[in-house]
GROMACS .gro file of C-alpha atoms in nm:
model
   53
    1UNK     CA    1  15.181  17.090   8.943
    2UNK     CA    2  14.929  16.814   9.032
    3UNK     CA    3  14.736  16.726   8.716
    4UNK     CA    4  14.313  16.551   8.849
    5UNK     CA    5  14.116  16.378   8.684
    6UNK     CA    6  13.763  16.325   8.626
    7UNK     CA    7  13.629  16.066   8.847
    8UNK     CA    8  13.390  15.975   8.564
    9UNK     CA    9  13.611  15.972   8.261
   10UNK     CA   10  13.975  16.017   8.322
   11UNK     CA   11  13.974  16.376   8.131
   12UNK     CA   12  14.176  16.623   8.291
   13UNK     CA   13  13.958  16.856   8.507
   14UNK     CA   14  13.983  17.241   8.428
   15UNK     CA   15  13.930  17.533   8.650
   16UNK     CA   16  13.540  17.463   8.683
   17UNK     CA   17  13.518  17.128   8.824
   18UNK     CA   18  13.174  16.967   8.985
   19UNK     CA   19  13.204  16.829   9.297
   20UNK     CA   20  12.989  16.505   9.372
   21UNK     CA   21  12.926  16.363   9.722
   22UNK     CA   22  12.886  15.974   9.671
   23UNK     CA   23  12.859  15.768   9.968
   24UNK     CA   24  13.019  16.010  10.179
   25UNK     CA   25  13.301  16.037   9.968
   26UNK     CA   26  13.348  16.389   9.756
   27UNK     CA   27  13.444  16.343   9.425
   28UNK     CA   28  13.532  16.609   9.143
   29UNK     CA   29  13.421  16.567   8.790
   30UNK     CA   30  13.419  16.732   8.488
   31UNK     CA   31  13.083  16.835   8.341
   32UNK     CA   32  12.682  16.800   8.456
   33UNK     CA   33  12.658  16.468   8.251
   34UNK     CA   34  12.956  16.299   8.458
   35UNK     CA   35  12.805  16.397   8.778
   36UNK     CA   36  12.475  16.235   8.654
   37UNK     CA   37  12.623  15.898   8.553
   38UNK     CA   38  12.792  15.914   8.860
   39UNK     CA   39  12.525  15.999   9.062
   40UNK     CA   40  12.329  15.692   8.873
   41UNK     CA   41  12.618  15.450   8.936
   42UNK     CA   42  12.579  15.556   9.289
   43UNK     CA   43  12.250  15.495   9.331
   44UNK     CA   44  12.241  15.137   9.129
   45UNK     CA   45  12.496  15.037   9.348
   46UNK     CA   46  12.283  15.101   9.701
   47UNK     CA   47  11.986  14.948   9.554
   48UNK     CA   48  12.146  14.635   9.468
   49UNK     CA   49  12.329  14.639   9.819
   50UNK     CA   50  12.016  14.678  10.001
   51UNK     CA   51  11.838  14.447   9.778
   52UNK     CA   52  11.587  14.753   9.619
   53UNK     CA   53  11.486  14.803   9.282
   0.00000   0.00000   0.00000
Protein backbone atom coordinates (compact mmCIF):
# COMPACT_ATOMS: atom_id res chain seq x y z
CA UNK A 1 0.00 0.00 0.00
CA UNK A 2 1.19 3.47 -1.12
CA UNK A 3 1.59 5.63 1.99
CA UNK A 4 1.07 10.18 0.66
CA UNK A 5 1.96 12.74 2.16
CA UNK A 6 0.97 16.14 2.85
CA UNK A 7 2.35 18.47 0.38
CA UNK A 8 2.50 21.05 3.18
CA UNK A 9 3.94 19.13 6.06
CA UNK A 10 5.07 15.65 5.32
CA UNK A 11 2.16 14.09 7.70
CA UNK A 12 0.64 11.17 6.34
CA UNK A 13 -2.70 12.05 4.64
CA UNK A 14 -5.89 10.12 5.93
CA UNK A 15 -9.03 9.27 4.16
CA UNK A 16 -10.18 13.07 3.94
CA UNK A 17 -7.51 14.74 2.10
CA UNK A 18 -7.85 18.52 0.48
CA UNK A 19 -6.94 18.82 -2.82
CA UNK A 20 -5.13 22.17 -3.88
CA UNK A 21 -4.66 23.32 -7.51
CA UNK A 22 -1.32 25.42 -7.51
CA UNK A 23 -0.05 26.54 -10.71
CA UNK A 24 -1.79 23.99 -12.56
CA UNK A 25 -0.48 21.38 -10.58
CA UNK A 26 -3.07 19.42 -8.03
CA UNK A 27 -1.77 18.81 -4.87
CA UNK A 28 -3.32 16.88 -1.76
CA UNK A 29 -2.93 18.11 1.73
CA UNK A 30 -3.96 17.43 4.94
CA UNK A 31 -6.15 20.00 6.72
CA UNK A 32 -7.77 23.73 5.74
CA UNK A 33 -4.64 25.45 7.33
CA UNK A 34 -2.13 23.51 4.90
CA UNK A 35 -4.13 24.38 1.94
CA UNK A 36 -3.97 28.08 3.13
CA UNK A 37 -0.19 28.26 3.59
CA UNK A 38 -0.02 26.63 0.48
CA UNK A 39 -2.25 28.62 -1.25
CA UNK A 40 -0.13 31.77 0.29
CA UNK A 41 3.20 30.24 -0.81
CA UNK A 42 1.57 30.08 -4.14
CA UNK A 43 0.60 33.30 -4.45
CA UNK A 44 4.02 34.99 -2.94
CA UNK A 45 5.71 33.13 -5.38
CA UNK A 46 3.70 34.69 -8.67
CA UNK A 47 3.95 38.06 -7.27
CA UNK A 48 7.55 38.03 -6.93
CA UNK A 49 7.82 36.33 -10.49
CA UNK A 50 5.83 38.93 -12.07
CA UNK A 51 7.41 41.58 -10.09
CA UNK A 52 3.82 42.49 -7.97
CA UNK A 53 3.42 43.22 -4.52
Amino acid sequence: MKKTTCAACDCELGPEVISVKLGGKTVEVCCEECAAALKEADAAATAATTGKN
